[in-house]
mmCIF file of C-alpha atoms in Angstrom:
data_model
loop_
_atom_site.group_PDB
_atom_site.id
_atom_site.type_symbol
_atom_site.label_atom_id
_atom_site.label_comp_id
_atom_site.label_asym_id
_atom_site.label_seq_id
_atom_site.Cartn_x
_atom_site.Cartn_y
_atom_site.Cartn_z
ATOM 1 C CA UNK A 1 93.888 90.526 127.825
ATOM 2 C CA UNK A 2 96.460 93.115 127.036
ATOM 3 C CA UNK A 3 95.838 95.139 123.830
ATOM 4 C CA UNK A 4 98.876 95.646 121.807
ATOM 5 C CA UNK A 5 99.031 98.116 118.660
ATOM 6 C CA UNK A 6 101.622 97.478 116.026
ATOM 7 C CA UNK A 7 102.429 100.513 113.909
ATOM 8 C CA UNK A 8 103.281 99.506 110.379
ATOM 9 C CA UNK A 9 102.211 96.643 108.051
ATOM 10 C CA UNK A 10 105.545 96.063 106.340
ATOM 11 C CA UNK A 11 107.455 92.663 106.796
ATOM 12 C CA UNK A 12 108.563 93.643 110.440
ATOM 13 C CA UNK A 13 105.135 94.856 111.475
ATOM 14 C CA UNK A 14 103.268 91.886 110.121
ATOM 15 C CA UNK A 15 105.681 89.319 111.458
ATOM 16 C CA UNK A 16 105.875 90.959 114.967
ATOM 17 C CA UNK A 17 101.887 91.201 115.025
ATOM 18 C CA UNK A 18 101.492 87.432 114.359
ATOM 19 C CA UNK A 19 104.265 86.621 116.861
ATOM 20 C CA UNK A 20 102.480 88.784 119.534
ATOM 21 C CA UNK A 21 99.067 87.247 118.636
ATOM 22 C CA UNK A 22 100.509 83.886 119.257
ATOM 23 C CA UNK A 23 100.999 84.891 123.094
ATOM 24 C CA UNK A 24 97.215 85.451 123.313
ATOM 25 C CA UNK A 25 97.056 89.157 123.155
ATOM 26 C CA UNK A 26 94.572 91.214 121.223
ATOM 27 C CA UNK A 27 96.510 92.887 118.475
ATOM 28 C CA UNK A 28 95.565 95.750 116.263
ATOM 29 C CA UNK A 29 97.805 96.731 113.186
ATOM 30 C CA UNK A 30 97.659 100.612 112.405
ATOM 31 C CA UNK A 31 99.174 101.592 109.016
ATOM 32 C CA UNK A 32 98.883 103.911 106.113
ATOM 33 C CA UNK A 33 99.647 101.191 103.634
ATOM 34 C CA UNK A 34 98.804 97.533 103.588
ATOM 35 C CA UNK A 35 99.797 94.635 101.278
ATOM 36 C CA UNK A 36 98.328 94.449 97.696
ATOM 37 C CA UNK A 37 99.050 92.959 94.480
ATOM 38 C CA UNK A 38 102.130 93.991 92.306
ATOM 39 C CA UNK A 39 99.541 94.798 89.525
ATOM 40 C CA UNK A 40 97.903 97.564 91.503
ATOM 41 C CA UNK A 41 100.613 98.992 93.889
ATOM 42 C CA UNK A 42 102.370 102.034 92.322
ATOM 43 C CA UNK A 43 104.999 104.589 92.750
ATOM 44 C CA UNK A 44 102.768 106.677 94.944
ATOM 45 C CA UNK A 45 103.538 104.033 97.748
ATOM 46 C CA UNK A 46 107.324 104.324 97.287
ATOM 47 C CA UNK A 47 107.781 104.859 100.996
ATOM 48 C CA UNK A 48 106.066 101.547 101.596
ATOM 49 C CA UNK A 49 109.113 99.602 101.316
ATOM 50 C CA UNK A 50 108.216 95.911 101.749
ATOM 51 C CA UNK A 51 106.549 95.334 98.458
ATOM 52 C CA UNK A 52 109.730 96.474 96.600
ATOM 53 C CA UNK A 53 112.172 94.379 98.884
ATOM 54 C CA UNK A 54 114.667 91.953 97.624
ATOM 55 C CA UNK A 55 112.898 89.455 100.076
ATOM 56 C CA UNK A 56 115.518 86.693 100.086
ATOM 57 C CA UNK A 57 118.083 85.232 102.430
ATOM 58 C CA UNK A 58 121.721 85.735 101.846
ATOM 59 C CA UNK A 59 124.788 84.104 103.304
ATOM 60 C CA UNK A 60 126.709 86.803 105.305
ATOM 61 C CA UNK A 61 129.381 85.343 107.478
ATOM 62 C CA UNK A 62 129.460 87.302 110.781
ATOM 63 C CA UNK A 63 132.626 89.215 111.853
ATOM 64 C CA UNK A 64 131.465 91.216 114.914
ATOM 65 C CA UNK A 65 128.905 90.859 117.703
ATOM 66 C CA UNK A 66 126.328 92.861 115.770
ATOM 67 C CA UNK A 67 126.545 90.690 112.794
ATOM 68 C CA UNK A 68 126.425 87.683 114.894
ATOM 69 C CA UNK A 69 123.174 88.886 116.387
ATOM 70 C CA UNK A 70 121.752 89.392 112.899
ATOM 71 C CA UNK A 71 123.044 86.075 111.730
ATOM 72 C CA UNK A 72 121.193 84.275 114.720
ATOM 73 C CA UNK A 73 118.088 86.095 113.658
ATOM 74 C CA UNK A 74 118.506 85.007 109.970
ATOM 75 C CA UNK A 75 118.807 81.366 111.137
ATOM 76 C CA UNK A 76 115.651 81.743 113.169
ATOM 77 C CA UNK A 77 113.948 83.209 110.160
ATOM 78 C CA UNK A 78 115.168 80.421 107.889
ATOM 79 C CA UNK A 79 113.765 77.737 110.260
ATOM 80 C CA UNK A 80 110.457 79.566 110.397
ATOM 81 C CA UNK A 81 110.279 79.998 106.517
ATOM 82 C CA UNK A 82 111.111 76.215 106.066
ATOM 83 C CA UNK A 83 108.238 75.302 108.367
ATOM 84 C CA UNK A 84 105.717 77.701 106.663
ATOM 85 C CA UNK A 85 106.710 76.530 103.268
ATOM 86 C CA UNK A 86 105.970 72.936 104.152
ATOM 87 C CA UNK A 87 102.557 73.815 105.710
ATOM 88 C CA UNK A 88 101.328 76.531 103.399
ATOM 89 C CA UNK A 89 102.726 76.123 99.792
ATOM 90 C CA UNK A 90 100.521 79.029 98.803
ATOM 91 C CA UNK A 91 102.452 81.437 101.157
ATOM 92 C CA UNK A 92 104.660 82.719 98.436
ATOM 93 C CA UNK A 93 107.833 81.067 99.771
ATOM 94 C CA UNK A 94 110.327 79.150 97.459
ATOM 95 C CA UNK A 95 113.358 77.342 98.455
ATOM 96 C CA UNK A 96 116.271 77.184 95.953
ATOM 97 C CA UNK A 97 119.944 77.683 95.757
ATOM 98 C CA UNK A 98 121.729 80.930 96.485
ATOM 99 C CA UNK A 99 124.782 81.830 94.464
ATOM 100 C CA UNK A 100 127.440 84.322 95.692
ATOM 101 C CA UNK A 101 130.031 85.807 93.369
ATOM 102 C CA UNK A 102 132.789 88.103 94.884
ATOM 103 C CA UNK A 103 135.367 89.938 92.761
ATOM 104 C CA UNK A 104 137.359 91.004 95.941
ATOM 105 C CA UNK A 105 136.510 88.562 98.674
ATOM 106 C CA UNK A 106 137.188 89.381 102.377
ATOM 107 C CA UNK A 107 138.926 87.059 104.639
ATOM 108 C CA UNK A 108 135.663 86.144 106.213
ATOM 109 C CA UNK A 109 134.545 84.752 102.813
ATOM 110 C CA UNK A 110 137.825 83.271 101.964
ATOM 111 C CA UNK A 111 137.850 81.288 105.190
ATOM 112 C CA UNK A 112 134.489 79.751 104.506
ATOM 113 C CA UNK A 113 134.711 75.912 104.197
ATOM 114 C CA UNK A 114 131.939 73.283 104.350
ATOM 115 C CA UNK A 115 132.811 72.749 108.074
ATOM 116 C CA UNK A 116 132.786 76.537 108.761
ATOM 117 C CA UNK A 117 129.543 76.824 106.951
ATOM 118 C CA UNK A 118 127.880 73.977 108.901
ATOM 119 C CA UNK A 119 129.106 75.663 112.123
ATOM 120 C CA UNK A 120 127.333 78.838 111.019
ATOM 121 C CA UNK A 121 124.068 76.735 110.422
ATOM 122 C CA UNK A 122 124.207 77.114 106.589
ATOM 123 C CA UNK A 123 122.851 74.152 104.588
ATOM 124 C CA UNK A 124 123.883 72.803 101.275
ATOM 125 C CA UNK A 125 127.109 74.898 101.090
ATOM 126 C CA UNK A 126 129.706 74.417 98.373
ATOM 127 C CA UNK A 127 132.594 76.524 97.256
ATOM 128 C CA UNK A 128 132.415 76.929 93.474
ATOM 129 C CA UNK A 129 135.320 75.893 91.233
ATOM 130 C CA UNK A 130 137.276 78.330 89.027
ATOM 131 C CA UNK A 131 135.522 77.005 85.976
ATOM 132 C CA UNK A 132 132.057 77.961 87.387
ATOM 133 C CA UNK A 133 133.010 81.602 88.105
ATOM 134 C CA UNK A 134 131.968 84.353 85.651
ATOM 135 C CA UNK A 135 134.806 86.484 84.327
ATOM 136 C CA UNK A 136 136.226 88.949 86.870
ATOM 137 C CA UNK A 137 134.924 86.834 89.915
ATOM 138 C CA UNK A 138 137.613 85.565 92.236
ATOM 139 C CA UNK A 139 135.494 83.516 94.540
ATOM 140 C CA UNK A 140 132.051 82.008 94.735
ATOM 141 C CA UNK A 141 129.804 79.637 96.532
ATOM 142 C CA UNK A 142 126.296 78.205 96.565
ATOM 143 C CA UNK A 143 124.152 77.237 99.474
ATOM 144 C CA UNK A 144 120.362 76.477 100.220
ATOM 145 C CA UNK A 145 118.287 79.479 100.723
ATOM 146 C CA UNK A 146 114.699 80.881 100.228
ATOM 147 C CA UNK A 147 112.977 83.893 98.696
ATOM 148 C CA UNK A 148 109.533 85.122 98.659
ATOM 149 C CA UNK A 149 107.269 86.861 96.399
ATOM 150 C CA UNK A 150 106.673 89.801 98.753
ATOM 151 C CA UNK A 151 103.189 90.734 97.550
ATOM 152 C CA UNK A 152 101.976 87.163 97.963
ATOM 153 C CA UNK A 153 103.812 86.692 101.249
ATOM 154 C CA UNK A 154 102.813 89.819 103.021
ATOM 155 C CA UNK A 155 99.168 89.290 101.847
ATOM 156 C CA UNK A 156 99.421 85.857 103.273
ATOM 157 C CA UNK A 157 100.571 87.039 106.689
ATOM 158 C CA UNK A 158 97.836 89.718 106.804
ATOM 159 C CA UNK A 159 95.206 87.207 105.932
ATOM 160 C CA UNK A 160 96.470 84.810 108.683
ATOM 161 C CA UNK A 161 96.398 87.700 111.141
ATOM 162 C CA UNK A 162 92.870 88.792 110.403
ATOM 163 C CA UNK A 163 91.368 85.319 110.410
ATOM 164 C CA UNK A 164 92.910 84.726 113.898
ATOM 165 C CA UNK A 165 91.057 87.694 115.189
ATOM 166 C CA UNK A 166 93.452 90.528 114.543
ATOM 167 C CA UNK A 167 92.160 94.084 113.731
ATOM 168 C CA UNK A 168 93.502 96.464 111.223
ATOM 169 C CA UNK A 169 92.989 100.299 110.948
ATOM 170 C CA UNK A 170 94.225 102.279 107.803
ATOM 171 C CA UNK A 171 95.317 105.572 109.176
ATOM 172 C CA UNK A 172 98.310 107.957 108.879
ATOM 173 C CA UNK A 173 100.269 108.559 111.990
ATOM 174 C CA UNK A 174 102.476 111.700 112.605
ATOM 175 C CA UNK A 175 103.708 110.639 115.987
ATOM 176 C CA UNK A 176 103.416 107.189 117.552
ATOM 177 C CA UNK A 177 102.532 108.599 120.787
ATOM 178 C CA UNK A 178 99.160 109.927 119.476
ATOM 179 C CA UNK A 179 97.953 106.302 119.272
ATOM 180 C CA UNK A 180 97.719 105.968 122.992
ATOM 181 C CA UNK A 181 94.820 108.473 122.928
ATOM 182 C CA UNK A 182 92.926 106.732 120.306
ATOM 183 C CA UNK A 183 89.820 104.661 121.053
ATOM 184 C CA UNK A 184 89.859 101.049 119.840
ATOM 185 C CA UNK A 185 87.319 98.237 120.123
ATOM 186 C CA UNK A 186 89.733 96.118 121.763
ATOM 187 C CA UNK A 187 90.204 98.699 124.586
ATOM 188 C CA UNK A 188 93.025 100.980 125.587
ATOM 189 C CA UNK A 189 96.500 100.571 124.323
ATOM 190 C CA UNK A 190 98.717 98.719 126.631
ATOM 191 C CA UNK A 191 101.965 98.622 124.578
ATOM 192 C CA UNK A 192 102.780 100.061 121.165
ATOM 193 C CA UNK A 193 105.114 98.395 118.737
ATOM 194 C CA UNK A 194 106.795 100.885 116.505
ATOM 195 C CA UNK A 195 107.511 98.933 113.306
ATOM 196 C CA UNK A 196 106.962 102.102 111.198
ATOM 197 C CA UNK A 197 110.321 101.848 109.450
ATOM 198 C CA UNK A 198 111.023 105.533 109.556
ATOM 199 C CA UNK A 199 111.808 106.047 113.158
ATOM 200 C CA UNK A 200 109.725 109.158 113.541
ATOM 201 C CA UNK A 201 112.618 111.716 114.204
ATOM 202 C CA UNK A 202 115.357 109.197 114.970
ATOM 203 C CA UNK A 203 118.363 111.201 114.008
ATOM 204 C CA UNK A 204 120.212 107.981 113.013
ATOM 205 C CA UNK A 205 117.588 107.000 110.260
ATOM 206 C CA UNK A 206 118.170 107.746 106.433
ATOM 207 C CA UNK A 207 116.750 106.212 103.315
ATOM 208 C CA UNK A 208 118.706 104.204 100.726
ATOM 209 C CA UNK A 209 117.342 104.562 97.236
ATOM 210 C CA UNK A 210 117.407 101.371 95.277
ATOM 211 C CA UNK A 211 116.392 100.971 91.590
ATOM 212 C CA UNK A 212 115.647 97.488 90.244
ATOM 213 C CA UNK A 213 113.916 96.069 87.039
ATOM 214 C CA UNK A 214 111.272 93.496 87.061
ATOM 215 C CA UNK A 215 111.531 91.165 84.116
ATOM 216 C CA UNK A 216 109.478 88.203 82.944
ATOM 217 C CA UNK A 217 112.547 85.969 82.514
ATOM 218 C CA UNK A 218 112.577 83.157 85.001
ATOM 219 C CA UNK A 219 115.675 82.108 87.101
ATOM 220 C CA UNK A 220 116.268 78.981 89.232
ATOM 221 C CA UNK A 221 118.584 80.492 91.621
ATOM 222 C CA UNK A 222 119.094 83.848 93.561
ATOM 223 C CA UNK A 223 122.269 85.352 92.475
ATOM 224 C CA UNK A 224 124.462 88.044 94.208
ATOM 225 C CA UNK A 225 127.664 89.604 92.862
ATOM 226 C CA UNK A 226 129.836 91.967 94.871
ATOM 227 C CA UNK A 227 131.923 93.832 92.541
ATOM 228 C CA UNK A 228 135.437 95.173 93.317
ATOM 229 C CA UNK A 229 134.252 98.775 93.198
ATOM 230 C CA UNK A 230 131.751 98.382 95.875
ATOM 231 C CA UNK A 231 128.690 98.013 93.517
ATOM 232 C CA UNK A 232 126.341 95.074 93.471
ATOM 233 C CA UNK A 233 124.690 92.951 90.679
ATOM 234 C CA UNK A 234 121.873 90.730 91.777
ATOM 235 C CA UNK A 235 118.712 88.754 90.938
ATOM 236 C CA UNK A 236 115.891 87.613 92.989
ATOM 237 C CA UNK A 237 113.246 85.324 91.458
ATOM 238 C CA UNK A 238 109.845 86.440 92.403
ATOM 239 C CA UNK A 239 108.187 83.075 91.532
ATOM 240 C CA UNK A 240 104.478 82.438 91.852
ATOM 241 C CA UNK A 241 104.282 83.976 88.328
ATOM 242 C CA UNK A 242 106.133 87.143 89.652
ATOM 243 C CA UNK A 243 109.015 87.120 87.189
ATOM 244 C CA UNK A 244 112.569 88.153 88.343
ATOM 245 C CA UNK A 245 114.003 91.214 90.097
ATOM 246 C CA UNK A 246 117.281 92.546 88.594
ATOM 247 C CA UNK A 247 119.273 94.994 90.702
ATOM 248 C CA UNK A 248 121.358 96.489 92.422
ATOM 249 C CA UNK A 249 121.818 100.094 93.359
ATOM 250 C CA UNK A 250 122.176 101.558 96.880
ATOM 251 C CA UNK A 251 122.162 105.281 97.099
ATOM 252 C CA UNK A 252 121.961 106.789 100.543
ATOM 253 C CA UNK A 253 120.062 109.935 100.904
ATOM 254 C CA UNK A 254 118.825 109.962 97.350
ATOM 255 C CA UNK A 255 115.060 110.811 97.460
ATOM 256 C CA UNK A 256 114.599 110.815 93.554
ATOM 257 C CA UNK A 257 111.512 108.744 92.847
ATOM 258 C CA UNK A 258 111.926 108.494 89.106
ATOM 259 C CA UNK A 259 113.707 105.369 87.580
ATOM 260 C CA UNK A 260 116.463 105.917 85.104
ATOM 261 C CA UNK A 261 116.474 104.144 81.733
ATOM 262 C CA UNK A 262 120.280 104.344 81.844
ATOM 263 C CA UNK A 263 120.482 102.644 85.118
ATOM 264 C CA UNK A 264 118.081 99.950 84.014
ATOM 265 C CA UNK A 265 120.285 99.291 80.944
ATOM 266 C CA UNK A 266 123.346 99.065 83.137
ATOM 267 C CA UNK A 267 121.619 96.660 85.553
ATOM 268 C CA UNK A 268 120.456 94.388 82.802
ATOM 269 C CA UNK A 269 123.827 94.275 81.042
ATOM 270 C CA UNK A 270 125.866 93.544 84.140
ATOM 271 C CA UNK A 271 123.460 90.816 85.207
ATOM 272 C CA UNK A 272 123.442 89.201 81.616
ATOM 273 C CA UNK A 273 127.340 89.160 81.811
ATOM 274 C CA UNK A 274 127.108 87.552 85.313
ATOM 275 C CA UNK A 275 124.402 85.019 84.623
ATOM 276 C CA UNK A 276 123.662 84.573 80.846
ATOM 277 C CA UNK A 277 121.380 81.568 81.277
ATOM 278 C CA UNK A 278 118.566 84.039 82.307
ATOM 279 C CA UNK A 279 118.231 85.406 78.847
ATOM 280 C CA UNK A 280 116.769 82.038 77.656
ATOM 281 C CA UNK A 281 116.408 80.885 74.128
ATOM 282 C CA UNK A 282 115.474 84.320 72.799
ATOM 283 C CA UNK A 283 118.639 85.735 74.211
ATOM 284 C CA UNK A 284 116.935 88.772 75.658
ATOM 285 C CA UNK A 285 115.190 90.332 78.653
ATOM 286 C CA UNK A 286 111.445 90.979 78.604
ATOM 287 C CA UNK A 287 111.124 93.926 80.782
ATOM 288 C CA UNK A 288 107.824 94.393 82.811
ATOM 289 C CA UNK A 289 108.600 97.592 84.792
ATOM 290 C CA UNK A 290 111.212 99.683 86.576
ATOM 291 C CA UNK A 291 111.053 99.929 90.361
ATOM 292 C CA UNK A 292 112.349 102.615 92.741
ATOM 293 C CA UNK A 293 112.193 101.829 96.443
ATOM 294 C CA UNK A 294 113.338 103.433 99.655
ATOM 295 C CA UNK A 295 114.922 101.298 102.324
ATOM 296 C CA UNK A 296 114.638 102.829 105.824
ATOM 297 C CA UNK A 297 118.206 102.437 107.083
ATOM 298 C CA UNK A 298 119.790 103.205 110.459
ATOM 299 C CA UNK A 299 123.353 104.249 111.440
ATOM 300 C CA UNK A 300 124.520 101.722 113.898
ATOM 301 C CA UNK A 301 121.919 99.036 112.871
ATOM 302 C CA UNK A 302 118.394 98.089 113.755
ATOM 303 C CA UNK A 303 116.662 99.545 116.882
ATOM 304 C CA UNK A 304 115.008 96.776 118.815
ATOM 305 C CA UNK A 305 114.512 98.072 122.339
ATOM 306 C CA UNK A 306 111.840 99.436 124.799
ATOM 307 C CA UNK A 307 111.208 102.993 125.657
ATOM 308 C CA UNK A 308 109.029 104.433 128.277
ATOM 309 C CA UNK A 309 107.228 107.461 126.956
ATOM 310 C CA UNK A 310 105.636 110.350 128.719
ATOM 311 C CA UNK A 311 102.869 109.112 131.195
ATOM 312 C CA UNK A 312 104.464 105.777 131.440
ATOM 313 C CA UNK A 313 103.445 104.659 128.104
ATOM 314 C CA UNK A 314 105.442 101.722 126.868
ATOM 315 C CA UNK A 315 106.813 101.633 123.301
ATOM 316 C CA UNK A 316 108.846 98.785 121.834
ATOM 317 C CA UNK A 317 110.898 99.907 118.782
ATOM 318 C CA UNK A 318 111.648 97.518 115.975
ATOM 319 C CA UNK A 319 112.876 99.250 112.860
ATOM 320 C CA UNK A 320 115.996 100.313 110.770
ATOM 321 C CA UNK A 321 116.868 96.937 109.176
ATOM 322 C CA UNK A 322 117.785 98.551 105.918
ATOM 323 C CA UNK A 323 117.750 95.773 103.163
ATOM 324 C CA UNK A 324 117.456 92.798 105.543
ATOM 325 C CA UNK A 325 113.931 93.255 106.738
ATOM 326 C CA UNK A 326 112.803 89.937 105.211
ATOM 327 C CA UNK A 327 115.790 87.683 106.223
ATOM 328 C CA UNK A 328 115.695 88.915 109.782
ATOM 329 C CA UNK A 329 111.882 89.170 110.127
ATOM 330 C CA UNK A 330 111.074 86.351 112.406
ATOM 331 C CA UNK A 331 114.136 87.014 114.408
ATOM 332 C CA UNK A 332 113.267 90.354 115.208
ATOM 333 C CA UNK A 333 109.534 89.340 115.877
ATOM 334 C CA UNK A 334 110.955 86.890 118.568
ATOM 335 C CA UNK A 335 112.879 89.798 119.978
ATOM 336 C CA UNK A 336 109.693 91.944 120.085
ATOM 337 C CA UNK A 337 107.905 89.125 121.905
ATOM 338 C CA UNK A 338 110.656 88.756 124.496
ATOM 339 C CA UNK A 339 110.507 92.629 125.191
ATOM 340 C CA UNK A 340 106.913 92.471 125.720
ATOM 341 C CA UNK A 341 107.093 89.594 128.207
ATOM 342 C CA UNK A 342 109.621 91.652 130.139
ATOM 343 C CA UNK A 343 107.336 94.696 130.185
ATOM 344 C CA UNK A 344 104.159 92.615 131.199
ATOM 345 C CA UNK A 345 106.122 91.366 134.328
ATOM 346 C CA UNK A 346 106.608 87.730 133.436
ATOM 347 C CA UNK A 347 109.409 85.861 135.105
ATOM 348 C CA UNK A 348 112.724 86.300 133.465
ATOM 349 C CA UNK A 349 112.738 82.496 133.491
ATOM 350 C CA UNK A 350 109.672 82.171 131.382
ATOM 351 C CA UNK A 351 110.418 80.352 128.057
ATOM 352 C CA UNK A 352 109.056 82.301 125.023
ATOM 353 C CA UNK A 353 107.242 79.829 122.713
ATOM 354 C CA UNK A 354 108.980 79.276 119.497
ATOM 355 C CA UNK A 355 107.797 80.838 116.317
ATOM 356 C CA UNK A 356 106.567 77.448 115.251
ATOM 357 C CA UNK A 357 103.785 77.822 117.702
ATOM 358 C CA UNK A 358 102.645 81.253 116.242
ATOM 359 C CA UNK A 359 99.417 79.747 114.616
ATOM 360 C CA UNK A 360 100.949 79.537 111.248
#
C-alpha cells in the first residue's frame, strides 16, 4: 500500500488527505498547526491561515481559462458540501443565500441573467431590483451558496481522517524534501503532497494581510460588496454559535500582525451602511475580537502540479489559492488525486472515483 504524506493541515491539506485516503492509500498529515477551537487559537498562529479564512462560496463569473478552471473546482466543491451537509449536520456547513453588491460592475456581471447563471451551474440566482440595493450600489444579485464555521469544519475533517486510520505528526518543516528521510510507522514516503501554503521558496508567493472583526450579531446571508475604489465590504456568518465575520481588507506584503482599531471602526461602519439589518433591535454591533490573518497568495494563481525532486522523489504541489481555499478545496483535492494516479502508473483511462465516495 503506497504511503502518502500530506504537508499542511489547512483546508487544502485536510481535503487532499481525505481524498487520497479514499483511494486506499496510507496517509500521514505532517503539520506545525492543527485545527482547534476559536476560543483557544490565538495570534501566535497567524500563519496558520485556514482558521481565519472567509470560508464561504462566492459567485465569480469566469472570464478566462484560469478562472474557468477555478469555477469548475468551485462547482465540484459546492456539490461535495451539499452532500456532506445532508449526511453530517454537525460538520459546520450552512447553506444560505449569498448576496453580491457591486458599485461598478464589469461586463461579466452585467451580462449575468438567470439563463447564464444556470449555464454556470449556479442555483437560486436572481438579479436584485433597484429598490433592493444599498445607496451607491449599481448592480446586485442573490444566489444559493454555503459557508462554514472553519474551526468546526476543519476539526470535523481531521476527526474523519483519524477515525478512518489516518496518522498525524505535529512537526515544523524547513524544507519539504527532508520528509523523505524521516521514519514513519506506515513505512517510507512514496509521494509527498505539499499543501503547506507558503511554497517554501517559491518566488511567486506573497502574503496578503486581511483584518476582520468577529461580532456576536447574527446574519442570515453572506454579503459581499465590491466598492468602486477597489475595496471590499463583506460579512460571513460563522453559524454554530460562531458569530459573524465582518471584513474586508486585502493588503499584499503587509506583515503587521497587530489589528487596528481604526480599521475595525471603518469595517463596521461600512458594513452597517450596506446591510443595516445586522444591527438588530439594539442598533449596534457586539464585538468579540479583532482578527488578522495572512493569506498565502501566488502570482499567476495556484500551483497544482507534480515535481520530481532529487533522487527521483515525487512531490505534488497544491498551494497558492489566496482567499479561495475553502471554495476550491474539493476541486483541488480531486486534482491532487488525479496527479497521484498518474504517478502511480494507473492507466490514463482509469476513472477517478467522485468525492462523494471519499468516506465522508
